[in-house]
Amino acid sequence: MKNPVVKRAIILLLLGVLYTLPAATAFVRQWEADVIVPGPGVTKIRMLSDYYDGLKGTGGDTEVYIMEGKEPGGTMLILGGTHPVEPAGVLTGVVYIENGVVEKGRLIVVPQANRSGFSATEPGQGYPDHFNIKTEFGARRFRFGMRNTNPIHQWPDPDVYTHYLSGQKLAGAESGNLNRAHPGRPGVRLTEKIAYGIAELIKKEKVDISIDLHEAPPCRPLVNAMCVHERAMDLAAYAVMLLEMEGVTIRLEASPKNLRGLSHREWGDSTDTYAILIESTSPMHGPLHGPATEELILTAKDDVYVWASNIGRTVQKHTAEGVPIEVRVGRHTASIMALAQALSDLKPDRAIVISGMPTYQDLVQNGVGRYLKPIPQ
Ligand SMILES: [Zn+2]
């Protein structure tokens, strides 16, 4: 190779490959599915595409864990990961899958509802691509994704996103937000297809209670709240009282009738289910947070939010203690148990009885890792 220009070009090319290789490896690693270890209560694992085959082979297809009791009763759906930047919902789903045993009725858990959003992180936010939960046998790794559907799977965004059922207009980027796409429709954008698959699941499995788990930053009005469709109000109010007795305070909010595309509105309007959305606290995806680190995901300790809270700019008081992940998963876990209890008391023929689950206090004292199983080799 006599030409010095070619030689220089090849060296530069090789240096470029060397420089981009770690980023490319991390990018591809994000496509690897998280390992979830089905516990003794899981009786079937299906895919969302079993309910709507238009999802087959797409980035939006996701596992549906079915846990059936020996005795008949009601059916409850738990959705985690509607927003993959809100980890308490995913972890709550996993804790149910790995520990719960249904004695009466059925539990259906979709831990990563917008599976596509787990395969990339939010551009420009500097989010970590995963976080670890410590256990006595080592760490369990979970992906931290983006709020919306991965643009690889749905692109480009329209300038204006119109919710097809209501004509409500939102910013174009909201077309990738699963919680603006309900009840969805077949054959269009992936996010709407995922929403359609979930609505089909609710109808085909005759789900009595459908719960969508989220986390909100301390400055948003829905933090530490349950947002409920009007038909589910009595049931949720009963559950809120049960939670109060357990030392968990949660606000009850009515689902606004004119805010469309959200799970607590559309599932309740388009199916017979009791539709409920539950929020815990996480500063990570709020507009004010400090460095976006794994520690922030796990502790919610954030000096910027403490400052904002001290000058009265948050809905929920945010202190230097933060809100550890075990408290957030504990709140979700206890809320689900309280809703199952409320349904069992109010409609005994649709009872749902779940054993094997940690209480709120168990999770706070022992941490989430105590309730995760070792990964089989
Ligand atoms: Zn959310």
mmCIF file of C-alpha atoms and ligand atoms in Angstrom:
data_model
loop_
_atom_site.group_PDB
_atom_site.id
_atom_site.type_symbol
_atom_site.label_atom_id
_atom_site.label_comp_id
_atom_site.label_asym_id
_atom_site.label_seq_id
_atom_site.Cartn_x
_atom_site.Cartn_y
_atom_site.Cartn_z
ATOM 1 C CA MET A 1 0.000 0.000 0.000
ATOM 2 C CA LYS A 2 2.083 2.833 -1.351
ATOM 3 C CA ASN A 3 -0.484 5.606 -1.487
ATOM 4 C CA PRO A 4 -0.217 7.469 1.857
ATOM 5 C CA VAL A 5 -3.750 8.907 1.473
ATOM 6 C CA VAL A 6 -5.313 5.423 1.286
ATOM 7 C CA LYS A 7 -3.170 4.308 4.205
ATOM 8 C CA ARG A 8 -4.344 7.281 6.288
ATOM 9 C CA ALA A 9 -7.952 6.675 5.272
ATOM 10 C CA ILE A 10 -7.798 3.024 6.358
ATOM 11 C CA ILE A 11 -6.235 3.979 9.716
ATOM 12 C CA LEU A 12 -8.920 6.621 10.292
ATOM 13 C CA LEU A 13 -11.634 4.139 9.342
ATOM 14 C CA LEU A 14 -10.255 1.550 11.781
ATOM 15 C CA LEU A 15 -10.032 4.195 14.544
ATOM 16 C CA GLY A 16 -13.650 5.120 13.806
ATOM 17 C CA VAL A 17 -14.758 1.495 14.119
ATOM 18 C CA LEU A 18 -12.797 1.142 17.379
ATOM 19 C CA TYR A 19 -14.384 4.312 18.760
ATOM 20 C CA THR A 20 -17.986 3.402 17.861
ATOM 21 C CA LEU A 21 -17.799 -0.318 18.762
ATOM 22 C CA PRO A 22 -18.674 0.058 22.493
ATOM 23 C CA ALA A 23 -21.643 2.308 21.642
ATOM 24 C CA ALA A 24 -22.842 -0.105 18.960
ATOM 25 C CA THR A 25 -22.496 -3.058 21.368
ATOM 26 C CA ALA A 26 -24.498 -1.212 24.051
ATOM 27 C CA PHE A 27 -27.121 -0.290 21.434
ATOM 28 C CA VAL A 28 -27.588 -3.899 20.325
ATOM 29 C CA ARG A 29 -27.518 -5.197 23.919
ATOM 30 C CA GLN A 30 -30.627 -3.095 24.562
ATOM 31 C CA TRP A 31 -32.521 -5.425 22.178
ATOM 32 C CA GLU A 32 -31.912 -8.437 24.461
ATOM 33 C CA ALA A 33 -35.000 -9.393 26.436
ATOM 34 C CA ASP A 34 -34.938 -9.179 30.233
ATOM 35 C CA VAL A 35 -35.040 -12.536 31.984
ATOM 36 C CA ILE A 36 -38.194 -13.145 34.013
ATOM 37 C CA VAL A 37 -38.384 -16.411 35.980
ATOM 38 C CA PRO A 38 -41.978 -17.739 36.100
ATOM 39 C CA GLY A 39 -42.869 -18.763 39.659
ATOM 40 C CA PRO A 40 -45.133 -21.579 40.905
ATOM 41 C CA GLY A 41 -48.301 -19.588 40.153
ATOM 42 C CA VAL A 42 -47.761 -19.196 36.397
ATOM 43 C CA THR A 43 -49.936 -21.696 34.520
ATOM 44 C CA LYS A 44 -49.535 -20.397 30.926
ATOM 45 C CA ILE A 45 -47.353 -17.953 29.011
ATOM 46 C CA ARG A 46 -48.936 -16.447 25.930
ATOM 47 C CA MET A 47 -48.037 -13.538 23.657
ATOM 48 C CA LEU A 48 -50.051 -10.381 23.018
ATOM 49 C CA SER A 49 -50.145 -11.486 19.351
ATOM 50 C CA ASP A 50 -52.332 -14.437 20.490
ATOM 51 C CA TYR A 51 -55.035 -11.788 21.034
ATOM 52 C CA TYR A 52 -54.292 -9.732 17.896
ATOM 53 C CA ASP A 53 -52.147 -11.463 15.276
ATOM 54 C CA GLY A 54 -51.182 -8.158 13.646
ATOM 55 C CA LEU A 55 -48.521 -7.908 16.386
ATOM 56 C CA LYS A 56 -46.799 -11.162 15.417
ATOM 57 C CA GLY A 57 -43.148 -10.602 14.483
ATOM 58 C CA THR A 58 -43.241 -6.910 15.408
ATOM 59 C CA GLY A 59 -41.259 -5.113 18.128
ATOM 60 C CA GLY A 60 -44.532 -4.623 19.988
ATOM 61 C CA ASP A 61 -45.282 -8.284 20.725
ATOM 62 C CA THR A 62 -44.874 -9.056 24.418
ATOM 63 C CA GLU A 63 -45.322 -11.865 26.954
ATOM 64 C CA VAL A 64 -48.619 -12.356 28.752
ATOM 65 C CA TYR A 65 -48.266 -14.404 31.975
ATOM 66 C CA ILE A 66 -51.445 -16.174 33.041
ATOM 67 C CA MET A 67 -51.883 -17.351 36.640
ATOM 68 C CA GLU A 68 -55.004 -19.467 37.188
ATOM 69 C CA GLY A 69 -56.448 -20.456 40.543
ATOM 70 C CA LYS A 70 -57.921 -23.884 41.381
ATOM 71 C CA GLU A 71 -61.216 -22.235 42.274
ATOM 72 C CA PRO A 72 -63.151 -20.094 39.779
ATOM 73 C CA GLY A 73 -63.564 -16.366 40.379
ATOM 74 C CA GLY A 74 -62.815 -13.027 38.749
ATOM 75 C CA THR A 75 -59.952 -11.964 36.473
ATOM 76 C CA MET A 76 -57.485 -9.157 37.037
ATOM 77 C CA LEU A 77 -55.023 -7.698 34.502
ATOM 78 C CA ILE A 78 -51.802 -6.009 35.646
ATOM 79 C CA LEU A 79 -49.917 -3.931 33.087
ATOM 80 C CA GLY A 80 -46.365 -2.738 33.811
ATOM 81 C CA GLY A 81 -44.105 -0.897 31.371
ATOM 82 C CA THR A 82 -46.705 1.147 29.488
ATOM 83 C CA HIS A 83 -43.916 3.710 29.909
ATOM 84 C CA PRO A 84 -40.565 1.888 30.059
ATOM 85 C CA VAL A 85 -39.006 4.840 31.964
ATOM 86 C CA GLU A 86 -41.176 3.982 34.995
ATOM 87 C CA PRO A 87 -39.540 0.901 36.532
ATOM 88 C CA ALA A 88 -41.755 0.298 39.596
ATOM 89 C CA GLY A 89 -44.572 -1.000 37.363
ATOM 90 C CA VAL A 90 -42.334 -3.521 35.585
ATOM 91 C CA LEU A 91 -40.807 -4.735 38.853
ATOM 92 C CA THR A 92 -44.243 -5.095 40.473
ATOM 93 C CA GLY A 93 -45.337 -7.268 37.541
ATOM 94 C CA VAL A 94 -42.175 -9.373 37.896
ATOM 95 C CA VAL A 95 -42.657 -9.786 41.682
ATOM 96 C CA TYR A 96 -46.210 -11.072 41.022
ATOM 97 C CA ILE A 97 -45.033 -13.456 38.256
ATOM 98 C CA GLU A 98 -42.167 -14.859 40.354
ATOM 99 C CA ASN A 99 -43.982 -15.138 43.731
ATOM 100 C CA GLY A 100 -47.750 -14.995 43.405
ATOM 101 C CA VAL A 101 -50.002 -18.042 43.602
ATOM 102 C CA VAL A 102 -53.637 -17.517 42.672
ATOM 103 C CA GLU A 103 -56.019 -19.487 44.895
ATOM 104 C CA LYS A 104 -59.246 -18.184 43.392
ATOM 105 C CA GLY A 105 -59.866 -16.471 40.044
ATOM 106 C CA ARG A 106 -57.149 -15.470 37.592
ATOM 107 C CA LEU A 107 -54.332 -12.971 37.321
ATOM 108 C CA ILE A 108 -52.932 -11.906 33.936
ATOM 109 C CA VAL A 109 -49.650 -9.981 34.020
ATOM 110 C CA VAL A 110 -48.068 -8.113 31.100
ATOM 111 C CA PRO A 111 -44.870 -6.749 32.694
ATOM 112 C CA GLN A 112 -43.594 -4.891 29.608
ATOM 113 C CA ALA A 113 -46.689 -3.544 27.882
ATOM 114 C CA ASN A 114 -44.832 -1.332 25.414
ATOM 115 C CA ARG A 115 -42.080 -3.856 24.735
ATOM 116 C CA SER A 116 -40.760 -1.771 21.835
ATOM 117 C CA GLY A 117 -39.922 1.124 24.185
ATOM 118 C CA PHE A 118 -37.547 -1.102 26.178
ATOM 119 C CA SER A 119 -35.272 -1.562 23.143
ATOM 120 C CA ALA A 120 -33.848 1.995 23.138
ATOM 121 C CA THR A 121 -33.305 4.882 25.515
ATOM 122 C CA GLU A 122 -34.703 8.404 25.156
ATOM 123 C CA PRO A 123 -32.565 10.468 22.725
ATOM 124 C CA GLY A 124 -30.811 13.408 24.404
ATOM 125 C CA GLN A 125 -31.677 12.455 27.988
ATOM 126 C CA GLY A 126 -28.499 10.557 28.967
ATOM 127 C CA TYR A 127 -30.538 7.812 30.649
ATOM 128 C CA PRO A 128 -28.773 4.591 31.667
ATOM 129 C CA ASP A 129 -29.918 1.662 29.502
ATOM 130 C CA HIS A 130 -30.494 -0.654 32.465
ATOM 131 C CA PHE A 131 -30.514 -0.898 36.230
ATOM 132 C CA ASN A 132 -29.667 -3.699 38.635
ATOM 133 C CA ILE A 133 -31.573 -5.008 41.626
ATOM 134 C CA LYS A 134 -29.308 -6.588 44.237
ATOM 135 C CA THR A 135 -30.259 -10.072 45.424
ATOM 136 C CA GLU A 136 -28.473 -12.576 47.670
ATOM 137 C CA PHE A 137 -27.349 -14.526 44.581
ATOM 138 C CA GLY A 138 -26.085 -11.503 42.597
ATOM 139 C CA ALA A 139 -27.746 -8.715 40.632
ATOM 140 C CA ARG A 140 -30.808 -8.991 38.392
ATOM 141 C CA ARG A 141 -30.589 -6.728 35.350
ATOM 142 C CA PHE A 142 -33.587 -4.887 33.912
ATOM 143 C CA ARG A 143 -33.712 -2.605 30.907
ATOM 144 C CA PHE A 144 -34.572 1.073 31.292
ATOM 145 C CA GLY A 145 -36.073 2.219 28.026
ATOM 146 C CA MET A 146 -37.807 5.242 26.591
ATOM 147 C CA ARG A 147 -41.285 6.650 27.283
ATOM 148 C CA ASN A 148 -42.588 5.901 23.790
ATOM 149 C CA THR A 149 -42.376 3.256 21.097
ATOM 150 C CA ASN A 150 -38.859 2.877 19.610
ATOM 151 C CA PRO A 151 -38.649 4.995 16.392
ATOM 152 C CA ILE A 152 -37.063 1.947 14.695
ATOM 153 C CA HIS A 153 -40.483 0.308 14.995
ATOM 154 C CA GLN A 154 -42.660 3.360 14.272
ATOM 155 C CA TRP A 155 -41.401 6.223 12.177
ATOM 156 C CA PRO A 156 -41.833 9.071 11.378
ATOM 157 C CA ASP A 157 -44.064 10.831 13.908
ATOM 158 C CA PRO A 158 -46.837 12.922 12.354
ATOM 159 C CA ASP A 159 -46.738 16.709 12.992
ATOM 160 C CA VAL A 160 -49.977 16.365 14.922
ATOM 161 C CA TYR A 161 -51.213 13.144 16.516
ATOM 162 C CA THR A 162 -54.978 12.739 16.284
ATOM 163 C CA HIS A 163 -56.631 10.188 18.589
ATOM 164 C CA TYR A 164 -58.812 8.465 15.984
ATOM 165 C CA LEU A 165 -61.836 7.791 18.196
ATOM 166 C CA SER A 166 -62.258 11.291 19.617
ATOM 167 C CA GLY A 167 -60.426 13.540 17.160
ATOM 168 C CA GLN A 168 -58.370 14.895 20.100
ATOM 169 C CA LYS A 169 -55.178 16.503 18.786
ATOM 170 C CA LEU A 170 -51.808 16.199 20.547
ATOM 171 C CA ALA A 171 -48.140 16.855 19.713
ATOM 172 C CA GLY A 172 -46.885 14.467 17.023
ATOM 173 C CA ALA A 173 -44.507 12.635 19.408
ATOM 174 C CA GLU A 174 -47.513 11.421 21.405
ATOM 175 C CA SER A 175 -48.312 9.017 18.554
ATOM 176 C CA GLY A 176 -45.699 6.721 20.163
ATOM 177 C CA ASN A 177 -47.196 7.004 23.652
ATOM 178 C CA LEU A 178 -49.117 3.832 24.492
ATOM 179 C CA ASN A 179 -51.136 5.720 27.093
ATOM 180 C CA ARG A 180 -52.585 8.012 24.434
ATOM 181 C CA ALA A 181 -53.378 5.216 21.972
ATOM 182 C CA HIS A 182 -56.146 3.289 23.776
ATOM 183 C CA PRO A 183 -58.354 1.512 22.839
ATOM 184 C CA GLY A 184 -56.235 1.203 19.686
ATOM 185 C CA ARG A 185 -57.130 -0.145 16.257
ATOM 186 C CA PRO A 186 -55.728 -2.820 13.960
ATOM 187 C CA GLY A 187 -53.486 -2.312 10.991
ATOM 188 C CA VAL A 188 -52.132 1.178 11.618
ATOM 189 C CA ARG A 189 -49.201 2.484 13.691
ATOM 190 C CA LEU A 190 -47.533 -0.028 16.028
ATOM 191 C CA THR A 191 -48.511 1.841 19.217
ATOM 192 C CA GLU A 192 -52.195 1.697 18.233
ATOM 193 C CA LYS A 193 -51.804 -2.004 17.391
ATOM 194 C CA ILE A 194 -50.364 -2.710 20.874
ATOM 195 C CA ALA A 195 -53.277 -0.827 22.465
ATOM 196 C CA TYR A 196 -55.697 -2.826 20.288
ATOM 197 C CA GLY A 197 -54.048 -6.114 21.388
ATOM 198 C CA ILE A 198 -54.523 -5.125 25.041
ATOM 199 C CA ALA A 199 -58.191 -4.191 24.491
ATOM 200 C CA GLU A 200 -58.754 -7.551 22.746
ATOM 201 C CA LEU A 201 -57.111 -9.333 25.698
ATOM 202 C CA ILE A 202 -59.433 -7.510 28.139
ATOM 203 C CA LYS A 203 -62.492 -8.504 26.077
ATOM 204 C CA LYS A 204 -61.506 -12.110 25.288
ATOM 205 C CA GLU A 205 -60.388 -12.916 28.841
ATOM 206 C CA LYS A 206 -63.415 -11.080 30.330
ATOM 207 C CA VAL A 207 -61.150 -9.103 32.667
ATOM 208 C CA ASP A 208 -62.993 -7.671 35.696
ATOM 209 C CA ILE A 209 -60.271 -5.224 36.832
ATOM 210 C CA SER A 210 -57.570 -3.796 34.550
ATOM 211 C CA ILE A 211 -54.697 -1.996 36.262
ATOM 212 C CA ASP A 212 -52.119 0.147 34.443
ATOM 213 C CA LEU A 213 -49.022 0.797 36.618
ATOM 214 C CA HIS A 214 -47.075 4.049 36.250
ATOM 215 C CA GLU A 215 -44.686 6.431 38.010
ATOM 216 C CA ALA A 216 -44.958 10.224 37.970
ATOM 217 C CA PRO A 217 -42.397 12.895 38.879
ATOM 218 C CA PRO A 218 -43.187 14.833 42.104
ATOM 219 C CA CYS A 219 -44.299 17.924 40.138
ATOM 220 C CA ARG A 220 -47.154 16.138 38.330
ATOM 221 C CA PRO A 221 -50.678 16.136 39.782
ATOM 222 C CA LEU A 222 -51.209 12.370 39.616
ATOM 223 C CA VAL A 223 -48.242 11.315 41.788
ATOM 224 C CA ASN A 224 -49.147 8.718 44.471
ATOM 225 C CA ALA A 225 -52.670 8.533 43.117
ATOM 226 C CA MET A 226 -55.172 6.095 41.647
ATOM 227 C CA CYS A 227 -57.018 7.443 38.588
ATOM 228 C CA VAL A 228 -60.245 5.580 38.112
ATOM 229 C CA HIS A 229 -63.027 5.240 35.534
ATOM 230 C CA GLU A 230 -66.400 6.233 37.010
ATOM 231 C CA ARG A 231 -67.732 2.649 36.945
ATOM 232 C CA ALA A 232 -64.770 1.554 39.128
ATOM 233 C CA MET A 233 -65.116 4.350 41.693
ATOM 234 C CA ASP A 234 -66.842 2.348 44.486
ATOM 235 C CA LEU A 235 -64.382 -0.505 44.133
ATOM 236 C CA ALA A 236 -61.361 1.830 44.189
ATOM 237 C CA ALA A 237 -62.704 3.837 47.158
ATOM 238 C CA TYR A 238 -63.041 0.570 49.114
ATOM 239 C CA ALA A 239 -59.442 -0.377 48.147
ATOM 240 C CA VAL A 240 -58.154 3.065 49.213
ATOM 241 C CA MET A 241 -59.645 2.499 52.698
ATOM 242 C CA LEU A 242 -58.013 -0.951 52.919
ATOM 243 C CA LEU A 243 -54.678 0.631 51.928
ATOM 244 C CA GLU A 244 -55.082 3.345 54.554
ATOM 245 C CA MET A 245 -55.388 0.605 57.209
ATOM 246 C CA GLU A 246 -52.094 -0.825 55.931
ATOM 247 C CA GLY A 247 -50.385 2.561 56.280
ATOM 248 C CA VAL A 248 -50.372 3.338 52.537
ATOM 249 C CA THR A 249 -51.985 6.682 51.694
ATOM 250 C CA ILE A 250 -53.093 7.061 48.090
ATOM 251 C CA ARG A 251 -55.256 9.776 46.474
ATOM 252 C CA LEU A 252 -58.326 8.821 44.507
ATOM 253 C CA GLU A 253 -58.885 10.754 41.264
ATOM 254 C CA ALA A 254 -61.751 10.502 38.794
ATOM 255 C CA SER A 255 -60.733 9.823 35.199
ATOM 256 C CA PRO A 256 -61.491 13.022 33.225
ATOM 257 C CA LYS A 257 -64.060 12.328 30.498
ATOM 258 C CA ASN A 258 -62.433 14.640 27.951
ATOM 259 C CA LEU A 259 -58.865 13.340 28.264
ATOM 260 C CA ARG A 260 -58.804 10.645 25.600
ATOM 261 C CA GLY A 261 -56.577 7.727 24.685
ATOM 262 C CA LEU A 262 -55.683 6.926 28.300
ATOM 263 C CA SER A 263 -56.143 3.460 29.786
ATOM 264 C CA HIS A 264 -58.375 4.556 32.697
ATOM 265 C CA ARG A 265 -60.764 6.264 30.233
ATOM 266 C CA GLU A 266 -60.790 4.074 27.114
ATOM 267 C CA TRP A 267 -60.736 0.591 28.719
ATOM 268 C CA GLY A 268 -63.660 1.667 30.879
ATOM 269 C CA ASP A 269 -65.593 3.147 27.919
ATOM 270 C CA SER A 270 -64.919 0.430 25.342
ATOM 271 C CA THR A 271 -65.014 -2.730 27.522
ATOM 272 C CA ASP A 272 -66.834 -3.968 30.647
ATOM 273 C CA THR A 273 -63.675 -3.869 32.792
ATOM 274 C CA TYR A 274 -63.082 -1.666 35.835
ATOM 275 C CA ALA A 275 -60.263 0.563 34.534
ATOM 276 C CA ILE A 276 -57.693 1.871 37.017
ATOM 277 C CA LEU A 277 -54.312 3.604 36.616
ATOM 278 C CA ILE A 278 -51.926 3.811 39.582
ATOM 279 C CA GLU A 279 -48.937 6.167 39.933
ATOM 280 C CA SER A 280 -45.991 6.044 42.349
ATOM 281 C CA THR A 281 -43.104 8.561 42.433
ATOM 282 C CA SER A 282 -40.011 8.822 40.228
ATOM 283 C CA PRO A 283 -38.193 12.074 39.421
ATOM 284 C CA MET A 284 -36.246 10.406 36.572
ATOM 285 C CA HIS A 285 -38.556 11.388 33.712
ATOM 286 C CA GLY A 286 -39.635 14.726 35.176
ATOM 287 C CA PRO A 287 -38.562 18.071 33.720
ATOM 288 C CA LEU A 288 -36.351 19.084 36.686
ATOM 289 C CA HIS A 289 -34.266 16.100 37.728
ATOM 290 C CA GLY A 290 -30.497 16.074 38.404
ATOM 291 C CA PRO A 291 -28.045 13.571 36.820
ATOM 292 C CA ALA A 292 -29.931 10.640 35.248
ATOM 293 C CA THR A 293 -28.161 7.777 36.981
ATOM 294 C CA GLU A 294 -28.961 4.223 38.054
ATOM 295 C CA GLU A 295 -28.934 5.529 41.624
ATOM 296 C CA LEU A 296 -31.655 8.052 40.784
ATOM 297 C CA ILE A 297 -33.799 5.232 39.326
ATOM 298 C CA LEU A 298 -33.413 3.179 42.509
ATOM 299 C CA THR A 299 -33.542 5.841 45.244
ATOM 300 C CA ALA A 300 -35.413 8.828 43.726
ATOM 301 C CA LYS A 301 -32.992 10.996 45.760
ATOM 302 C CA ASP A 302 -32.779 14.211 43.806
ATOM 303 C CA ASP A 303 -31.453 17.548 45.115
ATOM 304 C CA VAL A 304 -33.148 19.536 42.343
ATOM 305 C CA TYR A 305 -36.573 18.152 43.236
ATOM 306 C CA VAL A 306 -35.883 18.730 46.955
ATOM 307 C CA TRP A 307 -35.177 22.395 46.109
ATOM 308 C CA ALA A 308 -38.316 22.607 43.930
ATOM 309 C CA SER A 309 -40.338 21.004 46.704
ATOM 310 C CA ASN A 310 -38.998 23.463 49.299
ATOM 311 C CA ILE A 311 -40.201 26.417 47.213
ATOM 312 C CA GLY A 312 -43.631 24.827 46.743
ATOM 313 C CA ARG A 313 -43.272 23.674 43.135
ATOM 314 C CA THR A 314 -44.150 20.000 43.626
ATOM 315 C CA VAL A 315 -47.518 18.388 44.238
ATOM 316 C CA GLN A 316 -46.007 15.840 46.602
ATOM 317 C CA LYS A 317 -43.389 16.844 49.207
ATOM 318 C CA HIS A 318 -40.053 15.481 47.955
ATOM 319 C CA THR A 319 -37.445 15.133 50.695
ATOM 320 C CA ALA A 320 -33.713 14.300 50.725
ATOM 321 C CA GLU A 321 -34.625 10.707 51.719
ATOM 322 C CA GLY A 322 -36.034 10.131 48.215
ATOM 323 C CA VAL A 323 -38.486 7.290 47.564
ATOM 324 C CA PRO A 324 -36.629 3.961 47.331
ATOM 325 C CA ILE A 325 -37.732 1.487 44.681
ATOM 326 C CA GLU A 326 -38.948 -0.951 47.391
ATOM 327 C CA VAL A 327 -41.417 1.677 48.652
ATOM 328 C CA ARG A 328 -42.685 2.305 45.110
ATOM 329 C CA VAL A 329 -43.031 -1.416 44.302
ATOM 330 C CA GLY A 330 -44.549 -1.928 47.772
ATOM 331 C CA ARG A 331 -47.225 0.701 47.071
ATOM 332 C CA HIS A 332 -48.130 -0.875 43.701
ATOM 333 C CA THR A 333 -48.129 -4.413 45.128
ATOM 334 C CA ALA A 334 -50.341 -3.428 48.065
ATOM 335 C CA SER A 335 -52.717 -1.462 45.811
ATOM 336 C CA ILE A 336 -53.250 -4.514 43.581
ATOM 337 C CA MET A 337 -53.887 -6.742 46.619
ATOM 338 C CA ALA A 338 -56.361 -4.178 48.018
ATOM 339 C CA LEU A 339 -58.246 -4.047 44.697
ATOM 340 C CA ALA A 340 -58.431 -7.862 44.608
ATOM 341 C CA GLN A 341 -59.762 -7.832 48.182
ATOM 342 C CA ALA A 342 -62.295 -5.110 47.322
ATOM 343 C CA LEU A 343 -63.620 -7.093 44.336
ATOM 344 C CA SER A 344 -63.805 -10.257 46.447
ATOM 345 C CA ASP A 345 -65.841 -8.442 49.129
ATOM 346 C CA LEU A 346 -68.132 -6.527 46.769
ATOM 347 C CA LYS A 347 -68.670 -9.316 44.204
ATOM 348 C CA PRO A 348 -67.990 -12.678 45.915
ATOM 349 C CA ASP A 349 -68.721 -14.672 42.718
ATOM 350 C CA ARG A 350 -65.860 -12.767 41.015
ATOM 351 C CA ALA A 351 -63.428 -13.093 43.947
ATOM 352 C CA ILE A 352 -59.662 -13.031 43.337
ATOM 353 C CA VAL A 353 -57.486 -14.510 46.094
ATOM 354 C CA ILE A 354 -53.694 -14.354 45.727
ATOM 355 C CA SER A 355 -51.170 -15.865 48.154
ATOM 356 C CA GLY A 356 -47.369 -15.908 48.289
ATOM 357 C CA MET A 357 -47.011 -12.160 47.810
ATOM 358 C CA PRO A 358 -44.946 -9.837 50.042
ATOM 359 C CA THR A 359 -46.859 -7.069 51.814
ATOM 360 C CA TYR A 360 -45.965 -3.382 51.615
ATOM 361 C CA GLN A 361 -44.049 -3.717 54.905
ATOM 362 C CA ASP A 362 -42.210 -6.859 53.682
ATOM 363 C CA LEU A 363 -40.986 -5.023 50.586
ATOM 364 C CA VAL A 364 -39.957 -1.899 52.521
ATOM 365 C CA GLN A 365 -38.048 -3.958 55.092
ATOM 366 C CA ASN A 366 -36.461 -6.585 52.846
ATOM 367 C CA GLY A 367 -36.088 -4.817 49.482
ATOM 368 C CA VAL A 368 -37.288 -5.954 46.037
ATOM 369 C CA GLY A 369 -34.276 -8.271 45.505
ATOM 370 C CA ARG A 370 -35.515 -10.604 48.231
ATOM 371 C CA TYR A 371 -38.544 -11.391 46.021
ATOM 372 C CA LEU A 372 -36.673 -12.056 42.769
ATOM 373 C CA LYS A 373 -35.672 -15.599 41.807
ATOM 374 C CA PRO A 374 -32.216 -16.766 40.685
ATOM 375 C CA ILE A 375 -31.877 -17.022 36.914
ATOM 376 C CA PRO A 376 -31.637 -20.718 35.923
ATOM 377 C CA GLN A 377 -28.328 -21.510 34.198
HETATM 378 ZN ZN ZN B 1 -46.498 6.731 32.893
#
